[in-house]
Amino acid sequence: MYTSYNYYESGYLMGRDSRLSEDEFPFWEKQAERVLNQYTFSRLVSNFGLITDEVKDCACELAELLYQADKSTQQAAEQGGVLQSYSNDGESGTFDLSKSIFTEEGKQKKVKEIIYRYLGNTGLLYQGV
């Protein structure tokens, strides 16, 4: 693990309400860790000295995003998404998720934004050509 629930509560949230419970956190942190490994070419796996507060904060925010995206996807599947239009005559409705960050494309864009915000100047994202 790149970060702990204790750090999530005290170092990242700093008194704000948590979106992840202590039981949920390890799973979503592990998912965030996998995403970070993709973007950092697994540099963090082999060198735990590179795990700074920026990496921990990034992992926390990614864990929250991935959790929210999963939760929203489940709700959208149950409810059919965001109602864009509705016709009473033929009982039809149109749902729009195109502007949501919780579509797969929107989620990937937000993931990249978070990673570059925290790790853009650390050298961890450099491919070394």
mmCIF file with all atom_site columns, C-alpha atoms in Angstrom:
data_model
loop_
_atom_site.group_PDB
_atom_site.id
_atom_site.type_symbol
_atom_site.label_atom_id
_atom_site.label_alt_id
_atom_site.label_comp_id
_atom_site.label_asym_id
_atom_site.label_entity_id
_atom_site.label_seq_id
_atom_site.pdbx_PDB_ins_code
_atom_site.Cartn_x
_atom_site.Cartn_y
_atom_site.Cartn_z
_atom_site.occupancy
_atom_site.B_iso_or_equiv
_atom_site.pdbx_formal_charge
_atom_site.auth_seq_id
_atom_site.auth_comp_id
_atom_site.auth_asym_id
_atom_site.auth_atom_id
_atom_site.pdbx_PDB_model_num
ATOM 1   C CA . MET A 1 1   ? 0.000   0.000  0.000   1.00 0.00 ? 1   MET A CA 1
ATOM 2   C CA . TYR A 1 2   ? 1.183   3.482  -0.835  1.00 0.00 ? 2   TYR A CA 1
ATOM 3   C CA . THR A 1 3   ? -0.872  5.073  1.910   1.00 0.00 ? 3   THR A CA 1
ATOM 4   C CA . SER A 1 4   ? -2.950  4.133  4.927   1.00 0.00 ? 4   SER A CA 1
ATOM 5   C CA . TYR A 1 5   ? -6.420  4.964  6.151   1.00 0.00 ? 5   TYR A CA 1
ATOM 6   C CA . ASN A 1 6   ? -4.820  6.938  8.968   1.00 0.00 ? 6   ASN A CA 1
ATOM 7   C CA . TYR A 1 7   ? -3.016  9.148  6.430   1.00 0.00 ? 7   TYR A CA 1
ATOM 8   C CA . TYR A 1 8   ? -6.212  9.416  4.368   1.00 0.00 ? 8   TYR A CA 1
ATOM 9   C CA . GLU A 1 9   ? -8.091  10.818 7.369   1.00 0.00 ? 9   GLU A CA 1
ATOM 10  C CA . SER A 1 10  ? -5.402  13.006 8.890   1.00 0.00 ? 10  SER A CA 1
ATOM 11  C CA . GLY A 1 11  ? -3.002  13.944 6.089   1.00 0.00 ? 11  GLY A CA 1
ATOM 12  C CA . TYR A 1 12  ? -5.286  14.070 3.061   1.00 0.00 ? 12  TYR A CA 1
ATOM 13  C CA . LEU A 1 13  ? -8.739  14.956 4.378   1.00 0.00 ? 13  LEU A CA 1
ATOM 14  C CA . MET A 1 14  ? -7.490  17.171 7.231   1.00 0.00 ? 14  MET A CA 1
ATOM 15  C CA . GLY A 1 15  ? -10.801 17.127 9.076   1.00 0.00 ? 15  GLY A CA 1
ATOM 16  C CA . ARG A 1 16  ? -13.152 16.927 6.088   1.00 0.00 ? 16  ARG A CA 1
ATOM 17  C CA . ASP A 1 17  ? -15.738 14.145 5.885   1.00 0.00 ? 17  ASP A CA 1
ATOM 18  C CA . SER A 1 18  ? -14.413 10.935 4.383   1.00 0.00 ? 18  SER A CA 1
ATOM 19  C CA . ARG A 1 19  ? -16.042 9.368  1.355   1.00 0.00 ? 19  ARG A CA 1
ATOM 20  C CA . LEU A 1 20  ? -14.491 5.983  2.045   1.00 0.00 ? 20  LEU A CA 1
ATOM 21  C CA . SER A 1 21  ? -14.977 3.940  5.181   1.00 0.00 ? 21  SER A CA 1
ATOM 22  C CA . GLU A 1 22  ? -12.063 2.214  6.852   1.00 0.00 ? 22  GLU A CA 1
ATOM 23  C CA . ASP A 1 23  ? -13.322 -1.112 5.490   1.00 0.00 ? 23  ASP A CA 1
ATOM 24  C CA . GLU A 1 24  ? -13.634 0.166  1.900   1.00 0.00 ? 24  GLU A CA 1
ATOM 25  C CA . PHE A 1 25  ? -10.352 2.055  1.809   1.00 0.00 ? 25  PHE A CA 1
ATOM 26  C CA . PRO A 1 26  ? -7.881  -0.855 1.275   1.00 0.00 ? 26  PRO A CA 1
ATOM 27  C CA . PHE A 1 27  ? -9.704  -2.073 -1.836  1.00 0.00 ? 27  PHE A CA 1
ATOM 28  C CA . TRP A 1 28  ? -9.960  1.361  -3.471  1.00 0.00 ? 28  TRP A CA 1
ATOM 29  C CA . GLU A 1 29  ? -6.413  2.309  -2.482  1.00 0.00 ? 29  GLU A CA 1
ATOM 30  C CA . LYS A 1 30  ? -5.240  -0.887 -4.201  1.00 0.00 ? 30  LYS A CA 1
ATOM 31  C CA . GLN A 1 31  ? -7.138  0.126  -7.359  1.00 0.00 ? 31  GLN A CA 1
ATOM 32  C CA . ALA A 1 32  ? -5.528  3.578  -7.207  1.00 0.00 ? 32  ALA A CA 1
ATOM 33  C CA . GLU A 1 33  ? -2.137  1.917  -6.731  1.00 0.00 ? 33  GLU A CA 1
ATOM 34  C CA . ARG A 1 34  ? -2.625  -0.051 -9.960  1.00 0.00 ? 34  ARG A CA 1
ATOM 35  C CA . VAL A 1 35  ? -3.436  3.129  -11.874 1.00 0.00 ? 35  VAL A CA 1
ATOM 36  C CA . LEU A 1 36  ? -0.408  4.899  -10.391 1.00 0.00 ? 36  LEU A CA 1
ATOM 37  C CA . ASN A 1 37  ? 1.832   1.990  -11.386 1.00 0.00 ? 37  ASN A CA 1
ATOM 38  C CA . GLN A 1 38  ? 0.644   2.344  -14.985 1.00 0.00 ? 38  GLN A CA 1
ATOM 39  C CA . TYR A 1 39  ? 1.489   6.036  -15.130 1.00 0.00 ? 39  TYR A CA 1
ATOM 40  C CA . THR A 1 40  ? 4.774   5.800  -13.202 1.00 0.00 ? 40  THR A CA 1
ATOM 41  C CA . PHE A 1 41  ? 6.052   2.701  -15.022 1.00 0.00 ? 41  PHE A CA 1
ATOM 42  C CA . SER A 1 42  ? 6.036   0.823  -11.675 1.00 0.00 ? 42  SER A CA 1
ATOM 43  C CA . ARG A 1 43  ? 8.813   3.014  -10.264 1.00 0.00 ? 43  ARG A CA 1
ATOM 44  C CA . LEU A 1 44  ? 7.012   3.219  -6.927  1.00 0.00 ? 44  LEU A CA 1
ATOM 45  C CA . VAL A 1 45  ? 6.923   -0.563 -6.578  1.00 0.00 ? 45  VAL A CA 1
ATOM 46  C CA . SER A 1 46  ? 10.675  -0.936 -6.584  1.00 0.00 ? 46  SER A CA 1
ATOM 47  C CA . ASN A 1 47  ? 11.556  2.223  -4.652  1.00 0.00 ? 47  ASN A CA 1
ATOM 48  C CA . PHE A 1 48  ? 9.390   3.002  -1.637  1.00 0.00 ? 48  PHE A CA 1
ATOM 49  C CA . GLY A 1 49  ? 11.594  6.041  -0.964  1.00 0.00 ? 49  GLY A CA 1
ATOM 50  C CA . LEU A 1 50  ? 9.749   7.757  -3.813  1.00 0.00 ? 50  LEU A CA 1
ATOM 51  C CA . ILE A 1 51  ? 6.424   7.568  -1.953  1.00 0.00 ? 51  ILE A CA 1
ATOM 52  C CA . THR A 1 52  ? 6.096   11.163 -0.819  1.00 0.00 ? 52  THR A CA 1
ATOM 53  C CA . ASP A 1 53  ? 3.068   13.034 0.471   1.00 0.00 ? 53  ASP A CA 1
ATOM 54  C CA . GLU A 1 54  ? 2.278   13.959 -3.145  1.00 0.00 ? 54  GLU A CA 1
ATOM 55  C CA . VAL A 1 55  ? 2.070   10.267 -4.052  1.00 0.00 ? 55  VAL A CA 1
ATOM 56  C CA . LYS A 1 56  ? -0.055  9.537  -0.963  1.00 0.00 ? 56  LYS A CA 1
ATOM 57  C CA . ASP A 1 57  ? -2.400  12.453 -1.696  1.00 0.00 ? 57  ASP A CA 1
ATOM 58  C CA . CYS A 1 58  ? -2.671  11.337 -5.311  1.00 0.00 ? 58  CYS A CA 1
ATOM 59  C CA . ALA A 1 59  ? -3.511  7.777  -4.227  1.00 0.00 ? 59  ALA A CA 1
ATOM 60  C CA . CYS A 1 60  ? -6.173  9.080  -1.836  1.00 0.00 ? 60  CYS A CA 1
ATOM 61  C CA . GLU A 1 61  ? -7.838  11.275 -4.443  1.00 0.00 ? 61  GLU A CA 1
ATOM 62  C CA . LEU A 1 62  ? -7.712  8.500  -7.035  1.00 0.00 ? 62  LEU A CA 1
ATOM 63  C CA . ALA A 1 63  ? -9.227  6.037  -4.551  1.00 0.00 ? 63  ALA A CA 1
ATOM 64  C CA . GLU A 1 64  ? -12.100 8.451  -3.931  1.00 0.00 ? 64  GLU A CA 1
ATOM 65  C CA . LEU A 1 65  ? -12.615 9.032  -7.655  1.00 0.00 ? 65  LEU A CA 1
ATOM 66  C CA . LEU A 1 66  ? -12.615 5.317  -8.468  1.00 0.00 ? 66  LEU A CA 1
ATOM 67  C CA . TYR A 1 67  ? -15.042 4.657  -5.609  1.00 0.00 ? 67  TYR A CA 1
ATOM 68  C CA . GLN A 1 68  ? -17.386 7.441  -6.739  1.00 0.00 ? 68  GLN A CA 1
ATOM 69  C CA . ALA A 1 69  ? -17.201 6.307  -10.359 1.00 0.00 ? 69  ALA A CA 1
ATOM 70  C CA . ASP A 1 70  ? -18.110 2.759  -9.386  1.00 0.00 ? 70  ASP A CA 1
ATOM 71  C CA . LYS A 1 71  ? -20.936 3.949  -7.150  1.00 0.00 ? 71  LYS A CA 1
ATOM 72  C CA . SER A 1 72  ? -22.297 6.251  -9.881  1.00 0.00 ? 72  SER A CA 1
ATOM 73  C CA . THR A 1 73  ? -22.072 3.508  -12.497 1.00 0.00 ? 73  THR A CA 1
ATOM 74  C CA . GLN A 1 74  ? -24.082 1.210  -10.262 1.00 0.00 ? 74  GLN A CA 1
ATOM 75  C CA . GLN A 1 75  ? -26.688 3.910  -9.626  1.00 0.00 ? 75  GLN A CA 1
ATOM 76  C CA . ALA A 1 76  ? -26.879 4.770  -13.322 1.00 0.00 ? 76  ALA A CA 1
ATOM 77  C CA . ALA A 1 77  ? -27.394 1.112  -14.175 1.00 0.00 ? 77  ALA A CA 1
ATOM 78  C CA . GLU A 1 78  ? -30.184 0.876  -11.616 1.00 0.00 ? 78  GLU A CA 1
ATOM 79  C CA . GLN A 1 79  ? -31.820 4.173  -12.553 1.00 0.00 ? 79  GLN A CA 1
ATOM 80  C CA . GLY A 1 80  ? -30.817 4.409  -16.199 1.00 0.00 ? 80  GLY A CA 1
ATOM 81  C CA . GLY A 1 81  ? -28.546 7.441  -15.841 1.00 0.00 ? 81  GLY A CA 1
ATOM 82  C CA . VAL A 1 82  ? -29.267 11.161 -15.875 1.00 0.00 ? 82  VAL A CA 1
ATOM 83  C CA . LEU A 1 83  ? -32.641 11.930 -17.416 1.00 0.00 ? 83  LEU A CA 1
ATOM 84  C CA . GLN A 1 84  ? -32.117 14.206 -20.413 1.00 0.00 ? 84  GLN A CA 1
ATOM 85  C CA . SER A 1 85  ? -35.638 14.210 -21.818 1.00 0.00 ? 85  SER A CA 1
ATOM 86  C CA . TYR A 1 86  ? -38.914 12.458 -21.218 1.00 0.00 ? 86  TYR A CA 1
ATOM 87  C CA . SER A 1 87  ? -42.072 12.041 -23.280 1.00 0.00 ? 87  SER A CA 1
ATOM 88  C CA . ASN A 1 88  ? -45.319 11.237 -21.523 1.00 0.00 ? 88  ASN A CA 1
ATOM 89  C CA . ASP A 1 89  ? -47.245 10.063 -24.583 1.00 0.00 ? 89  ASP A CA 1
ATOM 90  C CA . GLY A 1 90  ? -45.093 7.114  -25.532 1.00 0.00 ? 90  GLY A CA 1
ATOM 91  C CA . GLU A 1 91  ? -43.544 6.701  -22.079 1.00 0.00 ? 91  GLU A CA 1
ATOM 92  C CA . SER A 1 92  ? -40.012 7.164  -23.347 1.00 0.00 ? 92  SER A CA 1
ATOM 93  C CA . GLY A 1 93  ? -36.990 8.723  -21.724 1.00 0.00 ? 93  GLY A CA 1
ATOM 94  C CA . THR A 1 94  ? -33.502 9.641  -22.835 1.00 0.00 ? 94  THR A CA 1
ATOM 95  C CA . PHE A 1 95  ? -30.571 9.448  -20.466 1.00 0.00 ? 95  PHE A CA 1
ATOM 96  C CA . ASP A 1 96  ? -27.359 11.398 -20.924 1.00 0.00 ? 96  ASP A CA 1
ATOM 97  C CA . LEU A 1 97  ? -24.022 10.516 -19.361 1.00 0.00 ? 97  LEU A CA 1
ATOM 98  C CA . SER A 1 98  ? -21.864 12.340 -21.917 1.00 0.00 ? 98  SER A CA 1
ATOM 99  C CA . LYS A 1 99  ? -20.856 15.170 -19.574 1.00 0.00 ? 99  LYS A CA 1
ATOM 100 C CA . SER A 1 100 ? -20.284 12.946 -16.571 1.00 0.00 ? 100 SER A CA 1
ATOM 101 C CA . ILE A 1 101 ? -16.781 12.254 -15.285 1.00 0.00 ? 101 ILE A CA 1
ATOM 102 C CA . PHE A 1 102 ? -18.065 8.802  -14.461 1.00 0.00 ? 102 PHE A CA 1
ATOM 103 C CA . THR A 1 103 ? -18.233 7.564  -18.028 1.00 0.00 ? 103 THR A CA 1
ATOM 104 C CA . GLU A 1 104 ? -15.165 5.489  -18.872 1.00 0.00 ? 104 GLU A CA 1
ATOM 105 C CA . GLU A 1 105 ? -13.771 8.293  -21.036 1.00 0.00 ? 105 GLU A CA 1
ATOM 106 C CA . GLY A 1 106 ? -14.564 10.949 -18.434 1.00 0.00 ? 106 GLY A CA 1
ATOM 107 C CA . LYS A 1 107 ? -13.069 8.852  -15.656 1.00 0.00 ? 107 LYS A CA 1
ATOM 108 C CA . GLN A 1 108 ? -9.822  8.332  -17.584 1.00 0.00 ? 108 GLN A CA 1
ATOM 109 C CA . LYS A 1 109 ? -9.589  12.064 -18.254 1.00 0.00 ? 109 LYS A CA 1
ATOM 110 C CA . LYS A 1 110 ? -10.100 12.858 -14.565 1.00 0.00 ? 110 LYS A CA 1
ATOM 111 C CA . VAL A 1 111 ? -7.572  10.183 -13.509 1.00 0.00 ? 111 VAL A CA 1
ATOM 112 C CA . LYS A 1 112 ? -4.961  11.705 -15.805 1.00 0.00 ? 112 LYS A CA 1
ATOM 113 C CA . GLU A 1 113 ? -5.745  15.204 -14.499 1.00 0.00 ? 113 GLU A CA 1
ATOM 114 C CA . ILE A 1 114 ? -5.300  14.084 -10.874 1.00 0.00 ? 114 ILE A CA 1
ATOM 115 C CA . ILE A 1 115 ? -2.045  12.248 -11.574 1.00 0.00 ? 115 ILE A CA 1
ATOM 116 C CA . TYR A 1 116 ? -0.525  15.148 -13.499 1.00 0.00 ? 116 TYR A CA 1
ATOM 117 C CA . ARG A 1 117 ? -1.598  17.633 -10.807 1.00 0.00 ? 117 ARG A CA 1
ATOM 118 C CA . TYR A 1 118 ? 0.201   15.707 -8.068  1.00 0.00 ? 118 TYR A CA 1
ATOM 119 C CA . LEU A 1 119 ? 3.066   14.030 -9.929  1.00 0.00 ? 119 LEU A CA 1
ATOM 120 C CA . GLY A 1 120 ? 3.669   16.237 -12.961 1.00 0.00 ? 120 GLY A CA 1
ATOM 121 C CA . ASN A 1 121 ? 6.851   17.801 -11.557 1.00 0.00 ? 121 ASN A CA 1
ATOM 122 C CA . THR A 1 122 ? 8.232   14.776 -9.725  1.00 0.00 ? 122 THR A CA 1
ATOM 123 C CA . GLY A 1 123 ? 9.934   12.949 -12.586 1.00 0.00 ? 123 GLY A CA 1
ATOM 124 C CA . LEU A 1 124 ? 7.854   9.835  -11.885 1.00 0.00 ? 124 LEU A CA 1
ATOM 125 C CA . LEU A 1 125 ? 5.930   10.219 -15.142 1.00 0.00 ? 125 LEU A CA 1
ATOM 126 C CA . TYR A 1 126 ? 9.031   10.648 -17.307 1.00 0.00 ? 126 TYR A CA 1
ATOM 127 C CA . GLN A 1 127 ? 9.595   7.842  -19.844 1.00 0.00 ? 127 GLN A CA 1
ATOM 128 C CA . GLY A 1 128 ? 13.322  8.482  -20.094 1.00 0.00 ? 128 GLY A CA 1
ATOM 129 C CA . VAL A 1 129 ? 13.898  8.515  -23.824 1.00 0.00 ? 129 VAL A CA 1
#
